[in-house]
Coordinates of C-alpha atoms in Angstrom, one line a residue:
M321 CA 263.6 133.2 79.7
S322 CA 265.2 135.9 77.9
K323 CA 268.6 137.3 76.6
N324 CA 267.4 140.8 78.8
F325 CA 266.8 139.3 82.1
L326 CA 270.3 137.2 82.0
K327 CA 272.0 140.0 81.0
S328 CA 270.7 142.1 84.0
V329 CA 270.9 139.0 85.8
I330 CA 275.2 138.8 85.1
L331 CA 275.9 142.4 85.4
T332 CA 273.8 142.1 89.0
I333 CA 276.4 139.4 90.3
G334 CA 279.5 141.1 88.8
W335 CA 278.9 144.5 91.2
L336 CA 277.7 142.7 94.1
L337 CA 281.9 140.8 92.8
M338 CA 283.6 143.9 92.2
V339 CA 281.9 146.2 95.4
L340 CA 281.7 143.7 98.7
P341 CA 284.7 143.0 100.7
L342 CA 286.1 140.3 100.7
Q343 CA 285.7 137.0 102.6
A344 CA 286.7 137.8 106.1
Q345 CA 289.6 135.3 107.6
H346 CA 288.9 132.8 109.8
I347 CA 293.3 132.5 111.4
A348 CA 295.2 135.1 112.1
A349 CA 298.7 135.4 113.5
G350 CA 300.4 137.2 115.7
R351 CA 304.3 137.7 116.0
I352 CA 304.2 135.0 119.1
H353 CA 300.0 134.1 119.5
S354 CA 297.3 133.1 117.3
L355 CA 293.9 134.1 116.2
F356 CA 291.0 131.3 114.7
L357 CA 287.5 132.7 114.3
D358 CA 285.3 129.1 114.5
P359 CA 282.0 129.4 112.2
D360 CA 279.6 130.4 116.2
G361 CA 281.7 132.5 116.0
N362 CA 283.4 132.2 118.9
V363 CA 286.8 133.6 119.1
W364 CA 289.8 131.5 119.7
V365 CA 293.4 133.0 120.7
W366 CA 297.0 131.4 121.7
G367 CA 300.5 132.0 122.9
G368 CA 301.4 135.1 123.6
A369 CA 298.0 137.0 123.2
S370 CA 299.1 139.6 125.8
L371 CA 295.0 138.8 127.3
Q372 CA 293.8 138.9 131.0
S373 CA 290.9 135.8 130.4
A374 CA 294.1 134.0 128.5
T375 CA 295.3 132.0 131.9
N376 CA 296.9 128.9 129.7
E377 CA 298.6 129.7 126.7
R378 CA 299.7 127.4 125.1
I379 CA 296.3 126.0 124.7
P380 CA 293.7 128.0 123.0
Q381 CA 291.6 129.8 125.3
L382 CA 288.4 131.3 124.4
A383 CA 288.7 135.0 124.1
M384 CA 285.0 136.9 122.8
T385 CA 281.8 135.7 120.9
D386 CA 278.6 137.2 118.3
A387 CA 282.5 137.6 115.6
K388 CA 282.6 137.6 112.3
A389 CA 286.1 139.1 111.5
I390 CA 289.3 139.2 113.2
Y391 CA 292.7 140.5 112.3
A392 CA 296.2 140.2 114.7
N393 CA 299.4 142.3 114.0
P394 CA 302.4 139.5 112.7
A395 CA 304.6 142.0 113.6
E396 CA 303.3 142.7 117.8
A397 CA 300.7 141.7 120.4
L398 CA 297.9 143.1 118.7
S399 CA 294.3 141.8 118.4
F400 CA 291.1 143.4 116.8
V401 CA 287.6 141.8 115.9
I402 CA 284.9 142.4 114.6
K403 CA 281.1 142.0 116.2
K404 CA 278.6 140.5 114.5
D405 CA 276.7 144.1 115.2
G406 CA 280.0 145.7 113.7
S407 CA 281.2 147.4 116.4
L408 CA 285.8 146.8 116.1
W409 CA 287.7 145.2 119.5
G410 CA 291.0 145.2 120.8
W411 CA 294.2 144.4 123.3
G412 CA 297.2 143.6 123.3
N413 CA 300.0 146.4 122.0
N414 CA 299.4 149.8 122.2
W415 CA 303.0 151.7 122.4
Y416 CA 301.5 153.6 119.2
G417 CA 297.6 153.8 120.3
Q418 CA 297.1 151.5 118.0
L419 CA 293.9 151.1 121.1
G420 CA 293.1 154.7 120.2
V421 CA 294.5 155.8 123.8
M422 CA 297.3 156.3 124.9
R423 CA 298.4 155.0 128.1
K424 CA 301.4 156.6 130.4
K425 CA 304.9 153.8 129.7
D426 CA 305.9 153.5 133.0
R427 CA 306.9 150.9 135.4
S428 CA 304.1 151.0 136.4
D429 CA 302.4 150.5 133.0
S430 CA 303.3 148.4 129.8
G431 CA 300.9 150.8 127.2
Y432 CA 300.0 146.9 126.7
I433 CA 295.4 146.4 127.4
N434 CA 294.7 142.9 128.2
T435 CA 291.7 143.6 127.7
P436 CA 289.0 143.6 124.5
R437 CA 288.1 148.1 124.3
Q438 CA 286.4 148.7 121.8
I439 CA 287.7 150.9 119.5
M440 CA 284.6 152.2 116.0
K441 CA 281.9 151.5 115.2
D442 CA 280.2 150.3 111.3
V443 CA 283.7 148.4 110.4
A444 CA 284.1 145.9 107.6
S445 CA 288.1 145.3 107.6
V446 CA 291.0 146.2 109.4
S447 CA 294.7 146.5 108.9
G448 CA 297.5 147.6 110.2
N449 CA 301.0 147.9 112.3
N450 CA 301.4 150.3 114.0
T451 CA 299.1 152.5 112.1
I452 CA 295.5 150.5 111.7
F453 CA 293.3 150.7 109.0
A454 CA 290.2 150.5 109.3
I455 CA 287.3 150.1 106.1
K456 CA 283.8 150.7 107.1
P457 CA 280.8 149.1 104.8
D458 CA 281.0 152.7 102.5
K459 CA 284.2 151.2 101.7
S460 CA 286.2 154.5 102.7
L461 CA 289.4 153.9 104.9
W462 CA 290.1 155.4 108.4
A463 CA 293.2 155.2 110.0
W464 CA 294.5 156.4 113.0
G465 CA 298.2 155.5 115.7
T466 CA 301.2 157.1 115.4
L467 CA 304.1 156.5 111.7
W468 CA 302.3 159.7 110.4
R469 CA 303.9 159.1 107.3
H470 CA 302.4 155.5 106.8
R471 CA 298.9 156.9 107.4
G472 CA 298.7 158.5 104.1
D473 CA 297.0 161.9 105.6
N474 CA 301.1 164.0 105.6
N475 CA 300.0 164.4 109.0
K476 CA 302.6 164.8 112.5
T477 CA 300.4 165.4 115.4
A478 CA 299.3 161.4 116.2
P479 CA 295.6 161.3 115.8
L480 CA 293.9 158.7 118.3
K481 CA 290.9 158.5 117.2
P482 CA 290.6 157.6 112.9
V483 CA 290.5 160.2 110.7
K484 CA 289.6 159.0 107.0
I485 CA 292.1 158.9 104.4
M486 CA 290.2 157.8 100.7
D487 CA 287.4 157.2 99.1
N488 CA 286.4 153.7 97.4
V489 CA 288.7 150.9 99.5
K490 CA 288.0 147.7 99.3
Q491 CA 291.6 146.3 100.5
V492 CA 294.8 148.0 102.6
S493 CA 297.6 145.9 103.9
S494 CA 300.1 147.8 105.9
S495 CA 303.5 146.7 107.6
S496 CA 305.9 149.5 110.0
T497 CA 307.1 150.8 106.4
H498 CA 304.8 151.5 104.4
T499 CA 300.8 150.7 103.2
L500 CA 299.1 149.1 100.0
A501 CA 295.6 150.3 99.3
L502 CA 293.3 148.2 96.6
K503 CA 291.1 150.6 95.5
T504 CA 287.2 149.2 94.1
D505 CA 288.3 150.9 90.5
G506 CA 291.3 148.4 90.6
T507 CA 294.0 150.8 91.2
L508 CA 296.5 150.3 93.5
Y509 CA 297.7 153.0 95.8
A510 CA 300.2 153.1 98.1
W511 CA 302.4 155.7 100.7
G512 CA 304.8 155.7 103.8
G513 CA 308.6 154.5 103.6
N514 CA 310.3 153.9 99.8
Q515 CA 313.6 153.6 100.4
C516 CA 314.1 150.5 98.4
G517 CA 311.0 150.8 96.3
A518 CA 307.8 149.5 98.2
L519 CA 305.6 152.0 96.6
G520 CA 306.1 151.2 93.6
I521 CA 306.4 154.2 91.8
G522 CA 309.5 154.1 89.8
N523 CA 311.5 155.7 92.7
T524 CA 312.7 156.0 96.3
T525 CA 311.1 159.0 98.0
D526 CA 308.6 158.4 100.6
K527 CA 305.3 159.5 100.3
G528 CA 303.2 160.7 102.4
K529 CA 299.5 161.1 101.1
P530 CA 298.7 158.0 98.9
V531 CA 300.4 157.8 95.9
R532 CA 299.1 155.5 92.0
V533 CA 301.6 152.0 91.9
N534 CA 302.7 151.7 88.7
T535 CA 301.1 148.5 87.3
K536 CA 301.6 148.8 83.8
A537 CA 303.4 145.4 83.9
L538 CA 300.7 143.7 85.2
G539 CA 298.8 144.6 81.6
K540 CA 295.1 144.6 82.2
R541 CA 295.5 141.6 85.0
K542 CA 292.9 142.9 87.9
I543 CA 294.6 142.7 91.2
L544 CA 293.3 140.7 94.0
K545 CA 295.2 140.8 96.9
I546 CA 298.1 142.7 98.2
A547 CA 300.5 142.1 100.9
A548 CA 303.3 144.9 102.5
R549 CA 305.9 143.7 105.1
N550 CA 309.0 145.8 106.0
G551 CA 310.4 147.5 102.8
E552 CA 308.7 144.8 100.4
S553 CA 304.9 144.4 98.5
F554 CA 302.8 142.4 96.9
A555 CA 300.6 142.0 94.5
I556 CA 298.2 138.1 92.9
A557 CA 296.5 138.9 90.1
E558 CA 293.5 137.4 88.6
D559 CA 295.0 134.8 86.3
G560 CA 297.1 133.9 89.6
S561 CA 300.6 135.1 88.8
V562 CA 302.5 137.0 91.8
W563 CA 304.1 139.7 91.8
G564 CA 306.7 142.4 94.1
W565 CA 308.7 145.1 94.5
G566 CA 310.6 146.2 97.1
E567 CA 313.1 144.3 99.2
P568 CA 312.9 143.2 102.9
N569 CA 314.8 145.7 104.8
I570 CA 313.8 144.8 108.5
V571 CA 318.0 144.3 109.6
N572 CA 319.9 146.1 106.4
P573 CA 320.3 149.4 106.5
F574 CA 320.0 149.5 102.8
C575 CA 319.3 147.4 99.7
K576 CA 321.9 145.1 98.8
D577 CA 319.5 143.8 95.3
E578 CA 319.1 145.2 92.4
L579 CA 315.8 147.2 93.0
R580 CA 312.5 146.2 92.3
L581 CA 311.1 149.8 91.5
T582 CA 307.9 148.8 90.1
P583 CA 306.1 145.5 90.0
V584 CA 307.9 142.2 88.5
R585 CA 306.5 139.1 88.4
I586 CA 308.2 135.9 90.7
D587 CA 307.4 133.4 87.9
D588 CA 308.1 130.5 90.2
M589 CA 305.3 131.1 91.3
D590 CA 302.4 130.7 89.6
N591 CA 298.5 129.4 90.4
V592 CA 298.3 131.7 93.4
K593 CA 295.0 133.1 95.6
D594 CA 296.6 133.8 98.4
V595 CA 299.9 135.0 100.0
A596 CA 301.2 134.8 103.7
L597 CA 304.1 137.0 104.4
G598 CA 306.2 136.1 107.8
Q599 CA 309.3 137.6 108.5
Y600 CA 311.5 136.4 106.1
K601 CA 309.9 133.8 104.6
E602 CA 306.3 134.1 103.1
I603 CA 304.1 131.0 101.9
Y604 CA 301.5 130.4 99.5
L605 CA 297.7 128.9 99.3
K606 CA 297.3 127.7 95.3
N607 CA 293.8 127.8 93.5
D608 CA 293.8 124.0 94.4
G609 CA 294.4 124.1 98.1
T610 CA 298.6 123.2 98.6
V611 CA 300.2 124.6 100.2
W612 CA 303.9 125.8 99.3
E613 CA 307.1 127.1 101.2
W614 CA 310.4 128.4 100.5
T615 CA 312.6 125.7 102.3
E616 CA 314.9 123.4 103.3
D617 CA 314.1 119.6 101.8
A618 CA 313.4 118.0 106.3
Q619 CA 313.9 114.4 104.0
H620 CA 317.0 115.3 103.2
P621 CA 319.4 117.3 105.3
G622 CA 321.6 119.8 103.1
A623 CA 320.1 120.3 100.1
E624 CA 319.7 123.3 97.5
P625 CA 316.1 125.3 99.2
A626 CA 313.3 125.5 96.9
W627 CA 309.6 125.0 96.5
H628 CA 308.1 122.1 99.2
K629 CA 304.2 121.4 99.1
V630 CA 303.3 121.8 102.8
L631 CA 299.6 120.8 102.8
D632 CA 296.7 119.9 101.0
H633 CA 293.3 120.6 101.0
V634 CA 293.8 124.2 102.5
R635 CA 291.3 127.3 102.3
E636 CA 292.5 130.2 104.1
I637 CA 296.2 130.8 105.2
A638 CA 298.1 132.8 108.0
A639 CA 301.6 134.2 108.7
G640 CA 303.5 135.6 111.9
D641 CA 307.0 137.1 111.8
Y642 CA 308.1 133.2 112.9
H643 CA 305.1 131.3 112.0
F644 CA 301.7 130.3 109.7
I645 CA 298.5 129.1 110.5
A646 CA 296.6 127.2 108.3
L647 CA 292.4 126.6 107.7
K648 CA 291.3 122.6 105.8
N649 CA 288.6 122.9 103.9
D650 CA 287.8 120.7 107.0
G651 CA 287.5 123.6 109.3
T652 CA 290.9 121.4 111.3
V653 CA 293.1 123.9 112.2
W654 CA 297.2 123.6 112.0
T655 CA 300.5 125.2 112.7
W656 CA 303.9 125.1 111.8
T657 CA 307.2 127.0 112.8
W658 CA 310.4 127.5 111.5
Y659 CA 311.8 129.3 114.0
T660 CA 310.2 129.4 117.7
N661 CA 307.1 128.3 119.7
E662 CA 308.5 129.6 122.9
F663 CA 305.2 131.3 123.8
G664 CA 302.6 128.7 122.8
Q665 CA 301.9 130.5 119.3
L666 CA 301.2 126.4 117.9
G667 CA 298.6 125.9 120.1
N668 CA 300.2 122.0 120.6
G669 CA 300.3 121.9 124.3
T670 CA 304.0 122.8 124.6
T671 CA 306.6 124.8 123.7
R672 CA 308.0 122.5 121.0
G673 CA 309.2 124.2 118.1
S674 CA 308.0 122.0 114.8
A675 CA 308.7 122.9 110.6
I676 CA 306.0 120.7 109.9
P677 CA 301.9 120.9 109.9
I678 CA 300.6 119.7 113.5
Q679 CA 296.6 119.7 113.5
V680 CA 295.7 122.4 117.3
K681 CA 293.6 120.9 119.4
F682 CA 290.3 123.1 121.1
P683 CA 288.6 122.3 123.9
K684 CA 285.2 120.6 123.6

């Protein structure tokens, strides 16, 4: 085998790794519901999923088939499914036109759509909050819904049809305050509200169009994963380091801590490959398959909070506002909550909460 051939193979593999989209998630968590995409392309839902066909919300119900990707808005009862033909479907909270149609909100119509409707064709991935973003196979980024500053087109008109925002995007993450977009060349862009520095541009000025994040502190590290929640941003680098900027300002009208206007390394967490953001808590998935959470030691009440290992042998994680989901290597799904299970989002057949992960039981 010639050296030139080997060099060609290596370059080809590197190109594919650079341009191919991230592997689709098989679990997703909304504010009060959960989703699971099984190996056969079946989408299961439980909790307050706002789906007409889900008659028993405390246990998983079959929602759709022939799917290849799923997404749930972590702060709302809003779900999206990308089918194997590339079409994008959604249902749930449509108060901001997130499902591509605006409905009258009065006593006879709550603004929810409880049956899946098709929104787009030819979609590779989807994300968002009150504004929804879709990445097409050609890496173009599209958006629709209200909150014009968060869309990135600086247009105050609320489009119900997708509008193009950027090219060459491989990953996007959006909260109700701001949006992050990771481009194929590794550069990171942000736009939207910037009250506590969530845009990472060195100041607190809001931006209606994409601006490049100041990632100088990362050096030559490449960013593998981005995540946004209200007022705060996270990035995971190729070496497993975690970086954060901004500050969660969901209930606080002003920034309380020292401002982080550009990415700052989180020193007490490393070897990370993914992060899932709840409203006030987050969990980390390390490269060794362990999941970690900042919490009190359940065996020693009153002890100071610290990092605790929650699970082993995990390959994917997801978070809603108040609960977490983990998919293990053996295909089992586990859920736990730090607040409530009022709507059955844990999938344990009850409304009892559990701070300890429990296995979700699916109908046979």
